[in-house]
CSV table of C-alpha atoms in Angstrom, one decimal:
chain,number,residue,atom,x,y,z
I,1,UNK,CA,-5.1,-8.8,-16.4
I,2,UNK,CA,-1.9,-6.9,-15.4
I,3,UNK,CA,-1.2,-6.4,-11.7
I,4,UNK,CA,-2.1,-2.9,-10.5
I,5,UNK,CA,0.7,-0.4,-10.0
I,6,UNK,CA,1.3,0.1,-6.3
I,7,UNK,CA,0.5,3.6,-5.1
I,8,UNK,CA,2.1,6.0,-2.6
I,9,UNK,CA,0.2,8.6,-0.7
I,10,UNK,CA,1.6,12.1,-0.8
I,11,UNK,CA,1.3,14.4,2.2
I,12,UNK,CA,-2.2,15.8,1.8
I,13,UNK,CA,-3.7,12.4,0.8
I,14,UNK,CA,-3.2,12.3,-3.0
I,15,UNK,CA,-2.5,8.7,-4.1
I,16,UNK,CA,0.0,8.5,-7.0
I,17,UNK,CA,1.3,5.4,-8.9
I,18,UNK,CA,4.8,4.4,-7.7
I,19,UNK,CA,5.9,3.8,-11.3
I,20,UNK,CA,5.9,7.0,-13.4
I,21,UNK,CA,7.6,8.4,-16.4
I,22,UNK,CA,10.7,10.6,-16.8
I,23,UNK,CA,11.4,13.0,-19.6
I,24,UNK,CA,15.1,13.9,-19.2
I,25,UNK,CA,16.5,14.1,-22.8
I,26,UNK,CA,13.1,14.7,-24.4
I,27,UNK,CA,12.3,17.9,-26.4
I,28,UNK,CA,15.9,18.2,-27.7
I,29,UNK,CA,15.3,17.1,-31.3
I,30,UNK,CA,12.1,18.0,-33.2
I,31,UNK,CA,12.5,14.9,-35.2
I,32,UNK,CA,11.9,12.8,-32.1
I,33,UNK,CA,8.9,14.7,-30.8
I,34,UNK,CA,6.1,12.5,-32.3
I,35,UNK,CA,7.7,9.4,-30.9
I,36,UNK,CA,8.3,11.0,-27.4
I,37,UNK,CA,4.7,12.2,-27.3
I,38,UNK,CA,3.4,8.7,-28.3
I,39,UNK,CA,5.5,7.0,-25.6
I,40,UNK,CA,4.2,9.3,-22.9
I,41,UNK,CA,0.6,8.8,-24.0
I,42,UNK,CA,1.1,5.0,-24.0
I,43,UNK,CA,2.5,5.2,-20.5
I,44,UNK,CA,-0.7,7.1,-19.4
I,45,UNK,CA,-2.8,4.4,-21.0
I,46,UNK,CA,-0.9,1.8,-18.9
I,47,UNK,CA,-1.5,3.7,-15.7
I,48,UNK,CA,1.9,5.4,-15.3
I,49,UNK,CA,0.2,8.7,-14.8
I,50,UNK,CA,3.0,10.6,-13.0
I,51,UNK,CA,5.1,12.5,-15.5
I,52,UNK,CA,8.3,14.2,-14.3
I,53,UNK,CA,9.9,17.0,-16.2
I,54,UNK,CA,11.8,20.3,-15.6
I,55,UNK,CA,12.4,23.7,-17.1
I,56,UNK,CA,16.0,22.5,-17.6
I,57,UNK,CA,15.2,19.5,-19.8
I,58,UNK,CA,15.7,20.5,-23.4
I,59,UNK,CA,15.6,24.1,-22.3
I,60,UNK,CA,11.9,23.9,-21.8
I,61,UNK,CA,11.4,21.5,-24.8
I,62,UNK,CA,10.5,18.6,-22.6
I,63,UNK,CA,7.8,20.5,-20.9
I,64,UNK,CA,6.4,21.3,-24.4
I,65,UNK,CA,6.4,17.6,-25.3
I,66,UNK,CA,4.6,16.8,-22.0
I,67,UNK,CA,2.1,19.5,-22.7
I,68,UNK,CA,1.2,17.9,-26.0
I,69,UNK,CA,1.1,14.4,-24.5
I,70,UNK,CA,-1.3,15.3,-21.8
I,71,UNK,CA,-3.6,17.5,-23.9
I,72,UNK,CA,-7.1,16.5,-23.1
I,73,UNK,CA,-5.8,14.2,-20.4
I,74,UNK,CA,-4.7,16.7,-17.8
I,75,UNK,CA,-7.0,15.5,-15.0
I,76,UNK,CA,-5.6,12.0,-15.2
I,77,UNK,CA,-2.0,13.1,-15.0
I,78,UNK,CA,0.1,13.9,-11.9
I,79,UNK,CA,2.5,16.5,-13.2
I,80,UNK,CA,5.9,17.2,-11.7
I,81,UNK,CA,8.3,20.0,-12.8
I,82,UNK,CA,11.3,21.8,-11.4
I,83,UNK,CA,12.7,25.2,-11.1
I,84,UNK,CA,16.4,26.0,-11.7
I,85,UNK,CA,18.3,27.0,-8.5
I,86,UNK,CA,19.3,30.3,-10.1
I,87,UNK,CA,15.6,31.1,-10.6
I,88,UNK,CA,14.6,30.2,-7.1
I,89,UNK,CA,14.3,33.5,-5.4
I,90,UNK,CA,10.8,34.9,-4.5
I,91,UNK,CA,10.1,36.6,-7.8
I,92,UNK,CA,12.1,34.2,-10.0
I,93,UNK,CA,10.4,31.1,-8.7
I,94,UNK,CA,7.0,32.5,-9.5
I,95,UNK,CA,8.1,33.6,-13.0
I,96,UNK,CA,9.7,30.3,-13.8
I,97,UNK,CA,6.5,28.4,-12.7
I,98,UNK,CA,4.3,30.6,-14.9
I,99,UNK,CA,6.6,30.0,-17.8
I,100,UNK,CA,6.5,26.2,-17.2
I,101,UNK,CA,2.7,26.3,-17.0
I,102,UNK,CA,2.6,28.0,-20.3
I,103,UNK,CA,4.9,25.4,-21.9
I,104,UNK,CA,2.9,22.6,-20.3
I,105,UNK,CA,-0.4,24.1,-21.4
I,106,UNK,CA,-2.0,23.8,-18.0
I,107,UNK,CA,-3.1,26.0,-15.1
I,108,UNK,CA,-1.4,24.0,-12.4
I,109,UNK,CA,1.5,21.7,-11.5
I,110,UNK,CA,0.8,19.0,-9.1
I,111,UNK,CA,4.3,18.9,-7.6
I,112,UNK,CA,6.9,21.6,-8.1
I,113,UNK,CA,10.5,20.9,-7.1
I,114,UNK,CA,13.7,23.0,-6.5
I,115,UNK,CA,16.0,21.1,-8.9
I,116,UNK,CA,19.0,21.3,-6.6
I,117,UNK,CA,20.4,23.7,-4.0
I,118,UNK,CA,21.7,27.1,-5.1
I,119,UNK,CA,22.7,30.4,-3.6
I,120,UNK,CA,19.2,31.6,-2.6
I,121,UNK,CA,18.1,31.0,1.0
I,122,UNK,CA,15.8,28.0,1.4
I,123,UNK,CA,13.3,30.3,3.3
I,124,UNK,CA,13.0,32.5,0.2
I,125,UNK,CA,12.3,29.6,-2.1
I,126,UNK,CA,9.8,28.0,0.3
I,127,UNK,CA,8.0,31.4,0.6
I,128,UNK,CA,7.7,31.5,-3.2
I,129,UNK,CA,6.4,27.9,-3.3
I,130,UNK,CA,3.8,28.7,-0.6
I,131,UNK,CA,2.7,31.7,-2.6
I,132,UNK,CA,2.3,29.6,-5.7
I,133,UNK,CA,0.3,27.0,-3.7
I,134,UNK,CA,-2.0,29.6,-2.3
I,135,UNK,CA,-2.6,30.9,-5.8
I,136,UNK,CA,-3.5,27.4,-7.0
I,137,UNK,CA,-0.6,27.3,-9.5
I,138,UNK,CA,0.9,24.3,-7.8
I,139,UNK,CA,-0.7,21.8,-5.5
I,140,UNK,CA,2.4,20.8,-3.6
I,141,UNK,CA,6.1,21.5,-3.6
I,142,UNK,CA,9.3,19.5,-2.9
I,143,UNK,CA,13.0,19.4,-3.6
I,144,UNK,CA,15.5,17.4,-5.6
I,145,UNK,CA,19.1,16.3,-4.8
I,146,UNK,CA,18.8,17.2,-1.1
I,147,UNK,CA,20.9,15.1,1.3
I,148,UNK,CA,19.9,14.5,4.9
I,149,UNK,CA,21.5,17.7,6.3
I,150,UNK,CA,19.8,19.7,3.5
I,151,UNK,CA,16.5,18.2,4.5
I,152,UNK,CA,17.1,19.0,8.2
I,153,UNK,CA,17.8,22.6,7.3
I,154,UNK,CA,14.7,22.7,5.1
I,155,UNK,CA,12.4,21.6,7.9
I,156,UNK,CA,13.8,24.3,10.1
I,157,UNK,CA,12.7,27.2,7.9
I,158,UNK,CA,9.1,28.7,8.0
I,159,UNK,CA,6.8,26.4,5.9
I,160,UNK,CA,9.6,23.9,5.3
I,161,UNK,CA,7.7,21.1,6.9
I,162,UNK,CA,5.3,21.2,3.9
I,163,UNK,CA,7.9,19.5,1.7
I,164,UNK,CA,6.1,16.8,-0.2
I,165,UNK,CA,8.9,14.8,-1.8
I,166,UNK,CA,12.7,14.6,-2.4
I,167,UNK,CA,13.8,13.5,-5.9
I,168,UNK,CA,17.3,11.9,-5.9
I,169,UNK,CA,19.5,9.6,-7.8
I,170,UNK,CA,18.7,6.0,-6.7
I,171,UNK,CA,19.1,2.7,-8.3
I,172,UNK,CA,20.7,-0.7,-7.7
I,173,UNK,CA,24.2,0.7,-8.4
I,174,UNK,CA,23.6,3.9,-6.4
I,175,UNK,CA,22.3,2.8,-3.0
I,176,UNK,CA,24.0,5.4,-0.8
I,177,UNK,CA,20.7,7.0,0.3
I,178,UNK,CA,19.8,3.8,2.1
I,179,UNK,CA,22.3,4.5,4.9
I,180,UNK,CA,20.5,7.6,6.2
I,181,UNK,CA,18.5,9.7,3.8
I,182,UNK,CA,16.0,7.1,2.8
I,183,UNK,CA,15.1,6.0,6.4
I,184,UNK,CA,15.1,9.7,7.4
I,185,UNK,CA,12.5,10.4,4.7
I,186,UNK,CA,10.5,7.2,5.4
I,187,UNK,CA,10.2,8.0,9.1
I,188,UNK,CA,8.7,11.4,8.2
I,189,UNK,CA,6.4,10.1,5.4
I,190,UNK,CA,8.3,12.2,2.8
I,191,UNK,CA,8.3,10.2,-0.5
I,192,UNK,CA,11.5,9.6,-2.4
I,193,UNK,CA,11.4,9.9,-6.2
I,194,UNK,CA,14.2,7.8,-7.8
I,195,UNK,CA,15.6,9.3,-10.9
I,196,UNK,CA,17.8,7.3,-13.4
I,197,UNK,CA,16.3,4.1,-11.9
I,198,UNK,CA,18.2,1.9,-14.4
I,199,UNK,CA,21.4,4.1,-14.3
I,200,UNK,CA,20.7,5.3,-17.8
I,201,UNK,CA,21.0,1.7,-19.0
I,202,UNK,CA,24.5,1.2,-17.7
I,203,UNK,CA,23.6,-1.6,-15.3
I,204,UNK,CA,21.6,-3.6,-17.8
I,205,UNK,CA,24.5,-5.6,-19.1
I,206,UNK,CA,25.6,-6.8,-15.7
I,207,UNK,CA,25.8,-10.6,-15.9
I,208,UNK,CA,24.3,-11.3,-12.5
I,209,UNK,CA,21.4,-8.9,-13.1
I,210,UNK,CA,20.7,-10.7,-16.4
I,211,UNK,CA,21.0,-14.1,-14.8
I,212,UNK,CA,18.5,-13.4,-12.0
I,213,UNK,CA,16.1,-11.6,-14.4
I,214,UNK,CA,16.1,-14.6,-16.7
I,215,UNK,CA,14.9,-16.8,-13.9
I,216,UNK,CA,11.7,-14.7,-13.9
I,217,UNK,CA,11.4,-14.4,-17.6
I,218,UNK,CA,12.0,-10.7,-17.1
I,219,UNK,CA,14.4,-8.1,-18.4
I,220,UNK,CA,17.2,-6.6,-16.3
I,221,UNK,CA,15.4,-3.3,-16.5
I,222,UNK,CA,12.3,-4.8,-15.0
I,223,UNK,CA,14.3,-6.3,-12.2
I,224,UNK,CA,16.0,-3.0,-11.5
I,225,UNK,CA,12.6,-1.2,-11.4
I,226,UNK,CA,11.1,-3.9,-9.2
I,227,UNK,CA,14.0,-3.3,-6.7
I,228,UNK,CA,12.9,0.3,-6.2
I,229,UNK,CA,9.2,-0.6,-6.0
I,230,UNK,CA,10.0,-3.0,-3.2
I,231,UNK,CA,11.1,0.0,-1.0
I,232,UNK,CA,8.4,1.8,1.0
I,233,UNK,CA,7.7,5.4,-0.1
I,234,UNK,CA,9.8,5.2,-3.3
I,235,UNK,CA,8.7,6.2,-6.8
I,236,UNK,CA,10.6,5.2,-9.9
I,237,UNK,CA,10.5,7.5,-12.9
I,238,UNK,CA,12.1,5.7,-15.9
I,239,UNK,CA,12.4,7.6,-19.1
I,240,UNK,CA,11.8,6.0,-22.5
I,241,UNK,CA,10.8,7.2,-25.9
I,242,UNK,CA,9.6,3.7,-26.9
I,243,UNK,CA,6.1,2.4,-26.6
I,244,UNK,CA,7.4,-1.1,-26.3
I,245,UNK,CA,9.8,-0.2,-23.5
I,246,UNK,CA,7.0,1.7,-21.7
I,247,UNK,CA,5.0,-1.6,-21.7
I,248,UNK,CA,8.0,-3.5,-20.5
I,249,UNK,CA,8.5,-1.0,-17.7
I,250,UNK,CA,4.8,-1.3,-16.7
I,251,UNK,CA,5.1,-5.1,-16.5
I,252,UNK,CA,7.8,-4.9,-13.8
I,253,UNK,CA,5.0,-4.7,-11.1
I,254,UNK,CA,4.1,-8.3,-11.8
I,255,UNK,CA,7.5,-9.7,-10.6
I,256,UNK,CA,7.5,-11.5,-7.3
I,257,UNK,CA,11.2,-11.8,-6.4
I,258,UNK,CA,12.2,-14.3,-3.7
I,259,UNK,CA,14.0,-13.2,-0.6
I,260,UNK,CA,17.0,-15.4,-1.7
I,261,UNK,CA,17.2,-13.5,-5.0
I,262,UNK,CA,17.0,-10.1,-3.2
I,263,UNK,CA,19.9,-11.3,-1.0
I,264,UNK,CA,21.8,-12.3,-4.2
I,265,UNK,CA,21.3,-8.8,-5.6
I,266,UNK,CA,22.6,-7.4,-2.3
I,267,UNK,CA,25.8,-9.4,-2.8
I,268,UNK,CA,26.2,-8.0,-6.3
I,269,UNK,CA,25.1,-4.5,-5.5
I,270,UNK,CA,25.8,-4.1,-1.8
I,271,UNK,CA,23.9,-1.6,0.4
I,272,UNK,CA,26.0,1.1,2.0
I,273,UNK,CA,28.0,0.4,5.1
I,274,UNK,CA,28.7,4.0,5.9
I,275,UNK,CA,27.6,7.5,5.0
I,276,UNK,CA,28.6,8.7,1.6
I,277,UNK,CA,28.0,12.1,-0.2
I,278,UNK,CA,24.8,12.2,-2.1
I,279,UNK,CA,25.4,11.3,-5.7
I,280,UNK,CA,23.9,13.4,-8.6
I,281,UNK,CA,23.8,13.2,-12.4
């Protein structure tokens, strides 16, 4: 029997699997829709019940794919979506959320994120989020691509301390958040959602990553995902349109990496020694 996926508790007490599914790039080609839906459904079957999407992905197409994948399975899915910064005023946030709900075919989003900072005041976006939460259209809200100073500012606005997550670029090759943002969030029990957890495949040909993975009869992708699951309060949301790759991702939770091999990875992919600007894709 496969090892269980570790869970992380969101503010409010909801437990969610730390290994979920991303959808960036889905919904852009109708010819791939059937395969994308099948992959997401396979992921649900495997217990990867967090699905992350956004109104930006495929100009709403990814949300439509997700809506089809979770049809009849909404209650087992933890659904995450995001609002464009230029929609994130009081009225625009509510309209964008309602449009996302329609594309997703559901009456609620479990976690609704501001995709990145824009020109609207954070207080205005938070007010809209709280309005949506009070109406039952979202269960919780969070942010994406926020650095430590952004998070500090967010917590200073009315309702800002209700932030439930911060989704950022984080993987073996992009460890900058470990210097200050990750410990800042961990100390406040604000989960980090790591997007592009395998660097869109770019790190998978690294010889040292391949060498260490082989010692565990694992793939480089599995090792890269295991690295993130080793961190407290960190979710990984890899995207795949392959059922086989979804199974491979799921099996990363069974890896038991030695301290020596984690240290070897630190040599190859060093943790940050100083503050660096938050990276984004």
